[in-house]
mmCIF file with all atom_site columns, C-alpha atoms in Angstrom:
data_model
loop_
_atom_site.group_PDB
_atom_site.id
_atom_site.type_symbol
_atom_site.label_atom_id
_atom_site.label_alt_id
_atom_site.label_comp_id
_atom_site.label_asym_id
_atom_site.label_entity_id
_atom_site.label_seq_id
_atom_site.pdbx_PDB_ins_code
_atom_site.Cartn_x
_atom_site.Cartn_y
_atom_site.Cartn_z
_atom_site.occupancy
_atom_site.B_iso_or_equiv
_atom_site.pdbx_formal_charge
_atom_site.auth_seq_id
_atom_site.auth_comp_id
_atom_site.auth_asym_id
_atom_site.auth_atom_id
_atom_site.pdbx_PDB_model_num
ATOM 1   C CA . MET A 1 1   ? 0.203   -0.121 0.137  1.00 0.00 ? 883  MET A CA 1
ATOM 2   C CA . ALA A 1 2   ? 1.532   3.416  -0.862 1.00 0.00 ? 884  ALA A CA 1
ATOM 3   C CA . ALA A 1 3   ? 1.868   5.862  2.056  1.00 0.00 ? 885  ALA A CA 1
ATOM 4   C CA . ARG A 1 4   ? -0.658  8.354  2.656  1.00 0.00 ? 886  ARG A CA 1
ATOM 5   C CA . SER A 1 5   ? 0.279   12.063 1.881  1.00 0.00 ? 887  SER A CA 1
ATOM 6   C CA . ASP A 1 6   ? 0.228   14.388 5.005  1.00 0.00 ? 888  ASP A CA 1
ATOM 7   C CA . GLN A 1 7   ? -3.319  15.835 3.673  1.00 0.00 ? 889  GLN A CA 1
ATOM 8   C CA . GLU A 1 8   ? -4.917  12.241 3.522  1.00 0.00 ? 890  GLU A CA 1
ATOM 9   C CA . LEU A 1 9   ? -3.403  11.587 7.283  1.00 0.00 ? 891  LEU A CA 1
ATOM 10  C CA . LEU A 1 10  ? -4.651  15.089 8.683  1.00 0.00 ? 892  LEU A CA 1
ATOM 11  C CA . GLU A 1 11  ? -8.096  14.233 7.292  1.00 0.00 ? 893  GLU A CA 1
ATOM 12  C CA . ALA A 1 12  ? -8.088  10.686 8.698  1.00 0.00 ? 894  ALA A CA 1
ATOM 13  C CA . ILE A 1 13  ? -6.819  12.136 12.006 1.00 0.00 ? 895  ILE A CA 1
ATOM 14  C CA . ALA A 1 14  ? -9.679  15.093 11.706 1.00 0.00 ? 896  ALA A CA 1
ATOM 15  C CA . LEU A 1 15  ? -12.611 13.167 10.633 1.00 0.00 ? 897  LEU A CA 1
ATOM 16  C CA . ARG A 1 16  ? -12.127 9.418  12.239 1.00 0.00 ? 898  ARG A CA 1
ATOM 17  C CA . ARG A 1 17  ? -9.537  9.870  15.081 1.00 0.00 ? 899  ARG A CA 1
ATOM 18  C CA . GLU A 1 18  ? -7.663  7.296  13.184 1.00 0.00 ? 900  GLU A CA 1
ATOM 19  C CA . GLU A 1 19  ? -4.753  5.847  15.057 1.00 0.00 ? 901  GLU A CA 1
ATOM 20  C CA . ALA A 1 20  ? -3.125  4.395  12.003 1.00 0.00 ? 902  ALA A CA 1
ATOM 21  C CA . ALA A 1 21  ? -2.934  7.888  10.189 1.00 0.00 ? 903  ALA A CA 1
ATOM 22  C CA . PHE A 1 22  ? -1.640  9.505  13.770 1.00 0.00 ? 904  PHE A CA 1
ATOM 23  C CA . ALA A 1 23  ? 1.297   6.843  14.048 1.00 0.00 ? 905  ALA A CA 1
ATOM 24  C CA . GLU A 1 24  ? 2.370   7.205  10.412 1.00 0.00 ? 906  GLU A CA 1
ATOM 25  C CA . LEU A 1 25  ? 2.410   11.027 10.850 1.00 0.00 ? 907  LEU A CA 1
ATOM 26  C CA . PHE A 1 26  ? 4.177   10.667 14.024 1.00 0.00 ? 908  PHE A CA 1
ATOM 27  C CA . ALA A 1 27  ? 6.670   8.675  12.617 1.00 0.00 ? 909  ALA A CA 1
ATOM 28  C CA . ARG A 1 28  ? 7.400   10.939 9.574  1.00 0.00 ? 910  ARG A CA 1
ATOM 29  C CA . TYR A 1 29  ? 7.252   14.060 11.603 1.00 0.00 ? 911  TYR A CA 1
ATOM 30  C CA . GLN A 1 30  ? 9.302   12.680 15.012 1.00 0.00 ? 912  GLN A CA 1
ATOM 31  C CA . GLN A 1 31  ? 12.952  13.871 13.783 1.00 0.00 ? 913  GLN A CA 1
ATOM 32  C CA . PRO A 1 32  ? 12.338  17.252 11.976 1.00 0.00 ? 914  PRO A CA 1
ATOM 33  C CA . ALA A 1 33  ? 9.965   18.518 14.754 1.00 0.00 ? 915  ALA A CA 1
ATOM 34  C CA . TYR A 1 34  ? 11.884  17.629 17.388 1.00 0.00 ? 916  TYR A CA 1
ATOM 35  C CA . SER A 1 35  ? 15.282  18.736 15.506 1.00 0.00 ? 917  SER A CA 1
ATOM 36  C CA . LEU A 1 36  ? 13.331  22.189 14.965 1.00 0.00 ? 918  LEU A CA 1
ATOM 37  C CA . ALA A 1 37  ? 12.601  22.608 18.459 1.00 0.00 ? 919  ALA A CA 1
ATOM 38  C CA . TYR A 1 38  ? 15.910  21.721 19.690 1.00 0.00 ? 920  TYR A CA 1
ATOM 39  C CA . PHE A 1 39  ? 17.075  24.290 17.405 1.00 0.00 ? 921  PHE A CA 1
ATOM 40  C CA . LEU A 1 40  ? 15.275  26.919 19.374 1.00 0.00 ? 922  LEU A CA 1
ATOM 41  C CA . THR A 1 41  ? 15.171  25.837 22.738 1.00 0.00 ? 923  THR A CA 1
ATOM 42  C CA . ARG A 1 42  ? 18.494  24.207 23.526 1.00 0.00 ? 924  ARG A CA 1
ATOM 43  C CA . SER A 1 43  ? 16.967  21.748 25.580 1.00 0.00 ? 925  SER A CA 1
ATOM 44  C CA . ARG A 1 44  ? 15.875  18.344 25.071 1.00 0.00 ? 926  ARG A CA 1
ATOM 45  C CA . ASP A 1 45  ? 13.688  18.111 27.854 1.00 0.00 ? 927  ASP A CA 1
ATOM 46  C CA . ALA A 1 46  ? 11.830  21.603 26.696 1.00 0.00 ? 928  ALA A CA 1
ATOM 47  C CA . ALA A 1 47  ? 12.010  20.648 23.011 1.00 0.00 ? 929  ALA A CA 1
ATOM 48  C CA . GLU A 1 48  ? 10.494  17.141 23.703 1.00 0.00 ? 930  GLU A CA 1
ATOM 49  C CA . ASP A 1 49  ? 7.630   19.044 25.640 1.00 0.00 ? 931  ASP A CA 1
ATOM 50  C CA . ALA A 1 50  ? 6.844   21.235 22.888 1.00 0.00 ? 932  ALA A CA 1
ATOM 51  C CA . VAL A 1 51  ? 6.598   18.174 20.176 1.00 0.00 ? 933  VAL A CA 1
ATOM 52  C CA . GLN A 1 52  ? 4.180   16.668 22.664 1.00 0.00 ? 934  GLN A CA 1
ATOM 53  C CA . GLU A 1 53  ? 1.830   19.703 22.873 1.00 0.00 ? 935  GLU A CA 1
ATOM 54  C CA . ALA A 1 54  ? 2.202   20.083 19.222 1.00 0.00 ? 936  ALA A CA 1
ATOM 55  C CA . LEU A 1 55  ? 1.310   16.542 18.572 1.00 0.00 ? 937  LEU A CA 1
ATOM 56  C CA . VAL A 1 56  ? -1.514  16.578 20.932 1.00 0.00 ? 938  VAL A CA 1
ATOM 57  C CA . SER A 1 57  ? -2.941  19.635 19.221 1.00 0.00 ? 939  SER A CA 1
ATOM 58  C CA . VAL A 1 58  ? -2.392  17.994 15.734 1.00 0.00 ? 940  VAL A CA 1
ATOM 59  C CA . TRP A 1 59  ? -4.659  14.993 17.335 1.00 0.00 ? 941  TRP A CA 1
ATOM 60  C CA . ARG A 1 60  ? -7.384  17.175 18.348 1.00 0.00 ? 942  ARG A CA 1
ATOM 61  C CA . SER A 1 61  ? -7.484  19.133 15.853 1.00 0.00 ? 943  SER A CA 1
ATOM 62  C CA . ASN A 1 62  ? -10.577 19.474 13.487 1.00 0.00 ? 944  ASN A CA 1
ATOM 63  C CA . ASP A 1 63  ? -8.949  21.086 10.822 1.00 0.00 ? 945  ASP A CA 1
ATOM 64  C CA . TYR A 1 64  ? -7.591  19.144 8.005  1.00 0.00 ? 946  TYR A CA 1
ATOM 65  C CA . GLY A 1 65  ? -8.007  21.685 4.915  1.00 0.00 ? 947  GLY A CA 1
ATOM 66  C CA . GLN A 1 66  ? -4.297  22.694 5.074  1.00 0.00 ? 948  GLN A CA 1
ATOM 67  C CA . ALA A 1 67  ? -2.720  23.727 1.477  1.00 0.00 ? 949  ALA A CA 1
ATOM 68  C CA . ASN A 1 68  ? 0.715   23.267 3.589  1.00 0.00 ? 950  ASN A CA 1
ATOM 69  C CA . PRO A 1 69  ? 0.295   20.340 6.215  1.00 0.00 ? 951  PRO A CA 1
ATOM 70  C CA . ARG A 1 70  ? 4.077   20.702 6.757  1.00 0.00 ? 952  ARG A CA 1
ATOM 71  C CA . GLY A 1 71  ? 4.016   24.282 7.411  1.00 0.00 ? 953  GLY A CA 1
ATOM 72  C CA . TRP A 1 72  ? 1.064   23.895 9.447  1.00 0.00 ? 954  TRP A CA 1
ATOM 73  C CA . ILE A 1 73  ? 2.805   21.140 11.809 1.00 0.00 ? 955  ILE A CA 1
ATOM 74  C CA . MET A 1 74  ? 6.049   22.749 11.889 1.00 0.00 ? 956  MET A CA 1
ATOM 75  C CA . SER A 1 75  ? 4.449   26.215 12.562 1.00 0.00 ? 957  SER A CA 1
ATOM 76  C CA . ILE A 1 76  ? 2.725   24.564 15.805 1.00 0.00 ? 958  ILE A CA 1
ATOM 77  C CA . VAL A 1 77  ? 6.381   23.503 16.828 1.00 0.00 ? 959  VAL A CA 1
ATOM 78  C CA . THR A 1 78  ? 7.538   26.680 16.770 1.00 0.00 ? 960  THR A CA 1
ATOM 79  C CA . ASN A 1 79  ? 4.792   28.544 18.372 1.00 0.00 ? 961  ASN A CA 1
ATOM 80  C CA . LYS A 1 80  ? 5.050   25.733 21.621 1.00 0.00 ? 962  LYS A CA 1
ATOM 81  C CA . CYS A 1 81  ? 8.690   26.928 21.441 1.00 0.00 ? 963  CYS A CA 1
ATOM 82  C CA . ARG A 1 82  ? 8.194   30.610 21.624 1.00 0.00 ? 964  ARG A CA 1
ATOM 83  C CA . GLN A 1 83  ? 5.399   29.935 24.150 1.00 0.00 ? 965  GLN A CA 1
ATOM 84  C CA . TYR A 1 84  ? 8.295   28.171 26.380 1.00 0.00 ? 966  TYR A CA 1
ATOM 85  C CA . PHE A 1 85  ? 10.459  30.970 25.968 1.00 0.00 ? 967  PHE A CA 1
ATOM 86  C CA . ARG A 1 86  ? 7.676   33.724 26.828 1.00 0.00 ? 968  ARG A CA 1
ATOM 87  C CA . SER A 1 87  ? 7.469   31.623 29.944 1.00 0.00 ? 969  SER A CA 1
ATOM 88  C CA . ARG A 1 88  ? 11.223  31.420 30.698 1.00 0.00 ? 970  ARG A CA 1
ATOM 89  C CA . ARG A 1 89  ? 11.914  35.292 29.680 1.00 0.00 ? 971  ARG A CA 1
ATOM 90  C CA . LYS A 1 90  ? 14.085  35.581 32.734 1.00 0.00 ? 972  LYS A CA 1
ATOM 91  C CA . GLU A 1 91  ? 16.264  33.061 31.942 1.00 0.00 ? 973  GLU A CA 1
ATOM 92  C CA . ASP A 1 92  ? 16.731  34.179 28.054 1.00 0.00 ? 974  ASP A CA 1
ATOM 93  C CA . ARG A 1 93  ? 19.954  36.165 28.577 1.00 0.00 ? 975  ARG A CA 1
ATOM 94  C CA . LEU A 1 94  ? 21.747  33.150 30.596 1.00 0.00 ? 976  LEU A CA 1
ATOM 95  C CA . MET A 1 95  ? 20.152  30.677 27.694 1.00 0.00 ? 977  MET A CA 1
ATOM 96  C CA . ASN A 1 96  ? 21.872  32.703 25.102 1.00 0.00 ? 978  ASN A CA 1
ATOM 97  C CA . GLN A 1 97  ? 25.031  32.956 26.684 1.00 0.00 ? 979  GLN A CA 1
ATOM 98  C CA . GLN A 1 98  ? 25.346  29.304 27.199 1.00 0.00 ? 980  GLN A CA 1
ATOM 99  C CA . LYS A 1 99  ? 24.865  26.049 25.654 1.00 0.00 ? 981  LYS A CA 1
ATOM 100 C CA . SER A 1 100 ? 23.248  22.949 26.811 1.00 0.00 ? 982  SER A CA 1
ATOM 101 C CA . LYS A 1 101 ? 25.515  20.157 27.943 1.00 0.00 ? 983  LYS A CA 1
ATOM 102 C CA . ASP A 1 102 ? 23.902  17.462 25.242 1.00 0.00 ? 984  ASP A CA 1
ATOM 103 C CA . GLN A 1 103 ? 24.360  20.019 22.453 1.00 0.00 ? 985  GLN A CA 1
ATOM 104 C CA . THR A 1 104 ? 27.149  18.591 19.217 1.00 0.00 ? 986  THR A CA 1
ATOM 105 C CA . VAL A 1 105 ? 28.687  22.068 18.554 1.00 0.00 ? 987  VAL A CA 1
ATOM 106 C CA . VAL A 1 106 ? 31.019  21.815 15.188 1.00 0.00 ? 988  VAL A CA 1
ATOM 107 C CA . ARG A 1 107 ? 33.698  24.811 15.450 1.00 0.00 ? 989  ARG A CA 1
ATOM 108 C CA . THR A 1 108 ? 37.190  23.223 14.573 1.00 0.00 ? 990  THR A CA 1
ATOM 109 C CA . ALA A 1 109 ? 38.246  25.174 11.164 1.00 0.00 ? 991  ALA A CA 1
ATOM 110 C CA . THR A 1 110 ? 37.785  21.216 9.519  1.00 0.00 ? 992  THR A CA 1
ATOM 111 C CA . PRO A 1 111 ? 39.392  21.715 5.749  1.00 0.00 ? 993  PRO A CA 1
ATOM 112 C CA . ALA A 1 112 ? 36.171  22.162 3.598  1.00 0.00 ? 994  ALA A CA 1
ATOM 113 C CA . SER A 1 113 ? 37.250  19.922 1.022  1.00 0.00 ? 995  SER A CA 1
ATOM 114 C CA . SER A 1 114 ? 37.324  16.809 3.545  1.00 0.00 ? 996  SER A CA 1
ATOM 115 C CA . ALA A 1 115 ? 34.113  18.025 5.311  1.00 0.00 ? 997  ALA A CA 1
ATOM 116 C CA . GLU A 1 116 ? 31.048  15.427 4.809  1.00 0.00 ? 998  GLU A CA 1
ATOM 117 C CA . ARG A 1 117 ? 27.590  16.656 3.943  1.00 0.00 ? 999  ARG A CA 1
ATOM 118 C CA . GLY A 1 118 ? 26.417  15.895 7.587  1.00 0.00 ? 1000 GLY A CA 1
ATOM 119 C CA . GLU A 1 119 ? 29.247  17.710 9.200  1.00 0.00 ? 1001 GLU A CA 1
ATOM 120 C CA . LEU A 1 120 ? 28.596  20.785 6.886  1.00 0.00 ? 1002 LEU A CA 1
ATOM 121 C CA . LEU A 1 121 ? 24.786  20.514 8.128  1.00 0.00 ? 1003 LEU A CA 1
ATOM 122 C CA . ALA A 1 122 ? 25.747  20.432 11.426 1.00 0.00 ? 1004 ALA A CA 1
ATOM 123 C CA . ALA A 1 123 ? 28.109  23.600 11.056 1.00 0.00 ? 1005 ALA A CA 1
ATOM 124 C CA . MET A 1 124 ? 25.364  25.436 9.473  1.00 0.00 ? 1006 MET A CA 1
ATOM 125 C CA . ARG A 1 125 ? 23.340  24.387 12.947 1.00 0.00 ? 1007 ARG A CA 1
ATOM 126 C CA . ALA A 1 126 ? 25.997  25.435 15.503 1.00 0.00 ? 1008 ALA A CA 1
ATOM 127 C CA . VAL A 1 127 ? 26.405  28.847 13.628 1.00 0.00 ? 1009 VAL A CA 1
ATOM 128 C CA . LEU A 1 128 ? 22.703  29.430 13.431 1.00 0.00 ? 1010 LEU A CA 1
ATOM 129 C CA . GLU A 1 129 ? 22.248  28.609 17.349 1.00 0.00 ? 1011 GLU A CA 1
ATOM 130 C CA . ASP A 1 130 ? 24.440  31.447 18.022 1.00 0.00 ? 1012 ASP A CA 1
ATOM 131 C CA . PHE A 1 131 ? 21.942  33.856 16.436 1.00 0.00 ? 1013 PHE A CA 1
ATOM 132 C CA . SER A 1 132 ? 19.332  35.889 18.588 1.00 0.00 ? 1014 SER A CA 1
ATOM 133 C CA . MET A 1 133 ? 15.845  33.858 19.390 1.00 0.00 ? 1015 MET A CA 1
ATOM 134 C CA . GLU A 1 134 ? 14.076  36.403 17.158 1.00 0.00 ? 1016 GLU A CA 1
ATOM 135 C CA . ASP A 1 135 ? 16.092  35.563 14.325 1.00 0.00 ? 1017 ASP A CA 1
ATOM 136 C CA . ARG A 1 136 ? 15.906  31.611 14.845 1.00 0.00 ? 1018 ARG A CA 1
ATOM 137 C CA . GLN A 1 137 ? 12.627  31.851 15.305 1.00 0.00 ? 1019 GLN A CA 1
ATOM 138 C CA . LEU A 1 138 ? 12.145  33.402 11.739 1.00 0.00 ? 1020 LEU A CA 1
ATOM 139 C CA . VAL A 1 139 ? 14.632  30.903 10.351 1.00 0.00 ? 1021 VAL A CA 1
ATOM 140 C CA . ALA A 1 140 ? 12.559  28.242 12.076 1.00 0.00 ? 1022 ALA A CA 1
ATOM 141 C CA . LEU A 1 141 ? 9.522   29.458 10.211 1.00 0.00 ? 1023 LEU A CA 1
ATOM 142 C CA . CYS A 1 142 ? 10.373  30.317 6.751  1.00 0.00 ? 1024 CYS A CA 1
ATOM 143 C CA . TYR A 1 143 ? 12.962  27.461 6.384  1.00 0.00 ? 1025 TYR A CA 1
ATOM 144 C CA . GLY A 1 144 ? 11.617  24.762 8.918  1.00 0.00 ? 1026 GLY A CA 1
ATOM 145 C CA . ALA A 1 145 ? 8.410   25.072 8.543  1.00 0.00 ? 1027 ALA A CA 1
ATOM 146 C CA . GLY A 1 146 ? 8.469   26.143 4.793  1.00 0.00 ? 1028 GLY A CA 1
ATOM 147 C CA . LEU A 1 147 ? 6.570   29.136 5.043  1.00 0.00 ? 1029 LEU A CA 1
ATOM 148 C CA . THR A 1 148 ? 6.564   32.306 2.899  1.00 0.00 ? 1030 THR A CA 1
ATOM 149 C CA . GLN A 1 149 ? 7.828   35.411 4.143  1.00 0.00 ? 1031 GLN A CA 1
ATOM 150 C CA . ALA A 1 150 ? 4.478   37.216 4.211  1.00 0.00 ? 1032 ALA A CA 1
ATOM 151 C CA . GLU A 1 151 ? 3.144   34.020 6.306  1.00 0.00 ? 1033 GLU A CA 1
ATOM 152 C CA . ALA A 1 152 ? 6.365   34.459 8.864  1.00 0.00 ? 1034 ALA A CA 1
ATOM 153 C CA . ALA A 1 153 ? 5.402   38.248 9.035  1.00 0.00 ? 1035 ALA A CA 1
ATOM 154 C CA . ARG A 1 154 ? 2.127   37.432 10.085 1.00 0.00 ? 1036 ARG A CA 1
ATOM 155 C CA . GLN A 1 155 ? 2.941   34.767 12.573 1.00 0.00 ? 1037 GLN A CA 1
ATOM 156 C CA . LEU A 1 156 ? 5.484   37.026 14.059 1.00 0.00 ? 1038 LEU A CA 1
ATOM 157 C CA . ASN A 1 157 ? 3.498   40.759 13.707 1.00 0.00 ? 1039 ASN A CA 1
ATOM 158 C CA . LEU A 1 158 ? 6.103   41.810 11.457 1.00 0.00 ? 1040 LEU A CA 1
ATOM 159 C CA . PRO A 1 159 ? 5.850   44.024 8.416  1.00 0.00 ? 1041 PRO A CA 1
ATOM 160 C CA . GLN A 1 160 ? 7.258   41.290 5.535  1.00 0.00 ? 1042 GLN A CA 1
ATOM 161 C CA . THR A 1 161 ? 9.927   43.928 4.542  1.00 0.00 ? 1043 THR A CA 1
ATOM 162 C CA . THR A 1 162 ? 11.274  43.546 7.811  1.00 0.00 ? 1044 THR A CA 1
ATOM 163 C CA . VAL A 1 163 ? 11.306  39.632 7.475  1.00 0.00 ? 1045 VAL A CA 1
ATOM 164 C CA . SER A 1 164 ? 12.854  40.048 3.902  1.00 0.00 ? 1046 SER A CA 1
ATOM 165 C CA . PHE A 1 165 ? 15.505  42.080 5.339  1.00 0.00 ? 1047 PHE A CA 1
ATOM 166 C CA . ARG A 1 166 ? 16.350  40.172 8.475  1.00 0.00 ? 1048 ARG A CA 1
ATOM 167 C CA . LEU A 1 167 ? 16.310  37.143 6.302  1.00 0.00 ? 1049 LEU A CA 1
ATOM 168 C CA . ARG A 1 168 ? 18.911  38.285 3.688  1.00 0.00 ? 1050 ARG A CA 1
ATOM 169 C CA . GLN A 1 169 ? 20.949  39.349 7.053  1.00 0.00 ? 1051 GLN A CA 1
ATOM 170 C CA . VAL A 1 170 ? 21.009  35.960 8.665  1.00 0.00 ? 1052 VAL A CA 1
ATOM 171 C CA . LEU A 1 171 ? 22.088  34.480 5.370  1.00 0.00 ? 1053 LEU A CA 1
ATOM 172 C CA . ASP A 1 172 ? 25.097  36.971 4.968  1.00 0.00 ? 1054 ASP A CA 1
ATOM 173 C CA . ASP A 1 173 ? 26.049  36.342 8.633  1.00 0.00 ? 1055 ASP A CA 1
ATOM 174 C CA . LEU A 1 174 ? 25.879  32.601 8.114  1.00 0.00 ? 1056 LEU A CA 1
ATOM 175 C CA . ARG A 1 175 ? 28.051  32.890 5.316  1.00 0.00 ? 1057 ARG A CA 1
ATOM 176 C CA . ALA A 1 176 ? 30.208  34.671 6.606  1.00 0.00 ? 1058 ALA A CA 1
ATOM 177 C CA . ASN A 1 177 ? 30.329  32.619 9.962  1.00 0.00 ? 1059 ASN A CA 1
ATOM 178 C CA . LEU A 1 178 ? 30.936  29.394 8.162  1.00 0.00 ? 1060 LEU A CA 1
ATOM 179 C CA . THR A 1 179 ? 33.919  30.737 5.893  1.00 0.00 ? 1061 THR A CA 1
ATOM 180 C CA . LYS A 1 180 ? 35.660  32.020 9.207  1.00 0.00 ? 1062 LYS A CA 1
ATOM 181 C CA . THR A 1 181 ? 35.165  28.542 10.943 1.00 0.00 ? 1063 THR A CA 1
ATOM 182 C CA . GLY A 1 182 ? 36.937  26.437 7.838  1.00 0.00 ? 1064 GLY A CA 1
ATOM 183 C CA . PHE A 1 183 ? 33.192  25.614 6.733  1.00 0.00 ? 1065 PHE A CA 1
ATOM 184 C CA . ALA A 1 184 ? 33.017  27.786 3.085  1.00 0.00 ? 1066 ALA A CA 1
ATOM 185 C CA . ALA A 1 185 ? 32.190  24.470 1.277  1.00 0.00 ? 1067 ALA A CA 1
ATOM 186 C CA . ALA A 1 186 ? 28.813  24.819 3.060  1.00 0.00 ? 1068 ALA A CA 1
ATOM 187 C CA . ALA A 1 187 ? 27.819  27.852 0.898  1.00 0.00 ? 1069 ALA A CA 1
ATOM 188 C CA . PRO A 1 188 ? 26.009  25.565 -1.631 1.00 0.00 ? 1070 PRO A CA 1
ATOM 189 C CA . LEU A 1 189 ? 23.548  24.549 0.984  1.00 0.00 ? 1071 LEU A CA 1
ATOM 190 C CA . LEU A 1 190 ? 22.442  28.034 2.053  1.00 0.00 ? 1072 LEU A CA 1
ATOM 191 C CA . THR A 1 191 ? 19.275  27.466 -0.267 1.00 0.00 ? 1073 THR A CA 1
ATOM 192 C CA . ALA A 1 192 ? 15.670  26.952 1.570  1.00 0.00 ? 1074 ALA A CA 1
ATOM 193 C CA . GLU A 1 193 ? 16.382  23.060 0.835  1.00 0.00 ? 1075 GLU A CA 1
ATOM 194 C CA . GLY A 1 194 ? 19.643  23.042 2.274  1.00 0.00 ? 1076 GLY A CA 1
ATOM 195 C CA . LEU A 1 195 ? 18.376  25.110 5.435  1.00 0.00 ? 1077 LEU A CA 1
ATOM 196 C CA . SER A 1 196 ? 15.340  22.965 5.895  1.00 0.00 ? 1078 SER A CA 1
ATOM 197 C CA . GLU A 1 197 ? 17.802  19.866 5.682  1.00 0.00 ? 1079 GLU A CA 1
ATOM 198 C CA . ALA A 1 198 ? 20.137  21.394 8.677  1.00 0.00 ? 1080 ALA A CA 1
ATOM 199 C CA . LEU A 1 199 ? 16.944  22.342 10.882 1.00 0.00 ? 1081 LEU A CA 1
ATOM 200 C CA . SER A 1 200 ? 15.542  18.852 10.421 1.00 0.00 ? 1082 SER A CA 1
ATOM 201 C CA . SER A 1 201 ? 18.676  16.842 10.989 1.00 0.00 ? 1083 SER A CA 1
ATOM 202 C CA . GLY A 1 202 ? 19.949  17.720 14.466 1.00 0.00 ? 1084 GLY A CA 1
ATOM 203 C CA . PRO A 1 203 ? 19.837  15.755 17.552 1.00 0.00 ? 1085 PRO A CA 1
ATOM 204 C CA . ALA A 1 204 ? 16.869  12.536 17.345 1.00 0.00 ? 1086 ALA A CA 1
ATOM 205 C CA . PRO A 1 205 ? 14.308  12.623 19.707 1.00 0.00 ? 1087 PRO A CA 1
ATOM 206 C CA . SER A 1 206 ? 14.593  9.839  22.798 1.00 0.00 ? 1088 SER A CA 1
ATOM 207 C CA . SER A 1 207 ? 12.931  6.406  21.964 1.00 0.00 ? 1089 SER A CA 1
ATOM 208 C CA . ASP A 1 208 ? 9.787   7.051  23.938 1.00 0.00 ? 1090 ASP A CA 1
ATOM 209 C CA . LEU A 1 209 ? 8.403   10.200 22.968 1.00 0.00 ? 1091 LEU A CA 1
ATOM 210 C CA . TYR A 1 210 ? 5.546   8.639  21.595 1.00 0.00 ? 1092 TYR A CA 1
ATOM 211 C CA . GLY A 1 211 ? 4.773   6.848  24.694 1.00 0.00 ? 1093 GLY A CA 1
ATOM 212 C CA . LYS A 1 212 ? 4.866   10.345 25.986 1.00 0.00 ? 1094 LYS A CA 1
ATOM 213 C CA . VAL A 1 213 ? 2.364   12.025 23.396 1.00 0.00 ? 1095 VAL A CA 1
ATOM 214 C CA . LEU A 1 214 ? 0.283   9.203  24.246 1.00 0.00 ? 1096 LEU A CA 1
ATOM 215 C CA . SER A 1 215 ? 0.013   9.947  27.975 1.00 0.00 ? 1097 SER A CA 1
ATOM 216 C CA . GLN A 1 216 ? -0.448  13.613 27.358 1.00 0.00 ? 1098 GLN A CA 1
ATOM 217 C CA . ILE A 1 217 ? -3.608  12.401 25.538 1.00 0.00 ? 1099 ILE A CA 1
ATOM 218 C CA . ALA A 1 218 ? -4.365  10.252 27.876 1.00 0.00 ? 1100 ALA A CA 1
ATOM 219 C CA . GLY A 1 219 ? -4.182  12.852 30.694 1.00 0.00 ? 1101 GLY A CA 1
ATOM 220 C CA . ALA A 1 220 ? -6.445  15.156 28.177 1.00 0.00 ? 1102 ALA A CA 1
ATOM 221 C CA . GLY A 1 221 ? -8.798  13.059 28.467 1.00 0.00 ? 1103 GLY A CA 1
ATOM 222 C CA . ASN A 1 222 ? -9.015  11.550 25.056 1.00 0.00 ? 1104 ASN A CA 1
ATOM 223 C CA . GLN A 1 223 ? -10.813 8.496  24.881 1.00 0.00 ? 1105 GLN A CA 1
ATOM 224 C CA . ALA A 1 224 ? -8.452  6.950  21.847 1.00 0.00 ? 1106 ALA A CA 1
ATOM 225 C CA . ALA A 1 225 ? -5.509  7.152  23.746 1.00 0.00 ? 1107 ALA A CA 1
ATOM 226 C CA . ALA A 1 226 ? -6.254  3.152  24.784 1.00 0.00 ? 1108 ALA A CA 1
ATOM 227 C CA . ALA A 1 227 ? -6.374  2.353  20.570 1.00 0.00 ? 1109 ALA A CA 1
ATOM 228 C CA . LEU A 1 228 ? -3.114  4.214  20.343 1.00 0.00 ? 1110 LEU A CA 1
ATOM 229 C CA . SER A 1 229 ? -1.337  2.809  22.760 1.00 0.00 ? 1111 SER A CA 1
ATOM 230 C CA . GLN A 1 230 ? -2.164  -0.899 21.575 1.00 0.00 ? 1112 GLN A CA 1
ATOM 231 C CA . ARG A 1 231 ? -0.884  0.504  18.378 1.00 0.00 ? 1113 ARG A CA 1
ATOM 232 C CA . ALA A 1 232 ? 2.553   1.534  19.582 1.00 0.00 ? 1114 ALA A CA 1
ATOM 233 C CA . ALA A 1 233 ? 3.033   -1.718 22.034 1.00 0.00 ? 1115 ALA A CA 1
#
């Protein structure tokens, strides 16, 4: 049987609360969603919380007529991370100065000619993670979620001209920093596709993330949690 599209899975979830569709959608999005959340929060616990809340929102939603299903799902993840930072505003300055201990950071000036694609993507993430939270949110929406500049501007309540200017500045700074740290070979990856891949290929979520999502659904009183748990077993 051919894999169903994101749109078909969302329709099955919204109309029938189909556990198989939810499991398939989770398997498809757990890595890119968690990687994006980790990029924004720099915390495994916070990233897992954001992904859990986002996927529970997807399960409970009745809205399946999305023109851009990936953008919708990843935007929910990004917004959950924004809520996390609003609740942690007092600690934001410290978090911008100190990386979490479990983060893999590439800083050595490895010759670009010998760097593998995965190393170049990791270098891109490492540089982007040093940017301000505001710029990381913009990158997450435009390249992680794949929103247009107009859609990202509406999400962030900014003029589209501001979004366009800041994105150009982010790309210029990213290119300059990659060259400075010995990763000039990453320049061809500074495209929408390359940045999306970089944001999606970060740390992997824990193996029990699906179980945590099910627990949160059960905690919200969703009667389908038992059927989902049987499928996950």
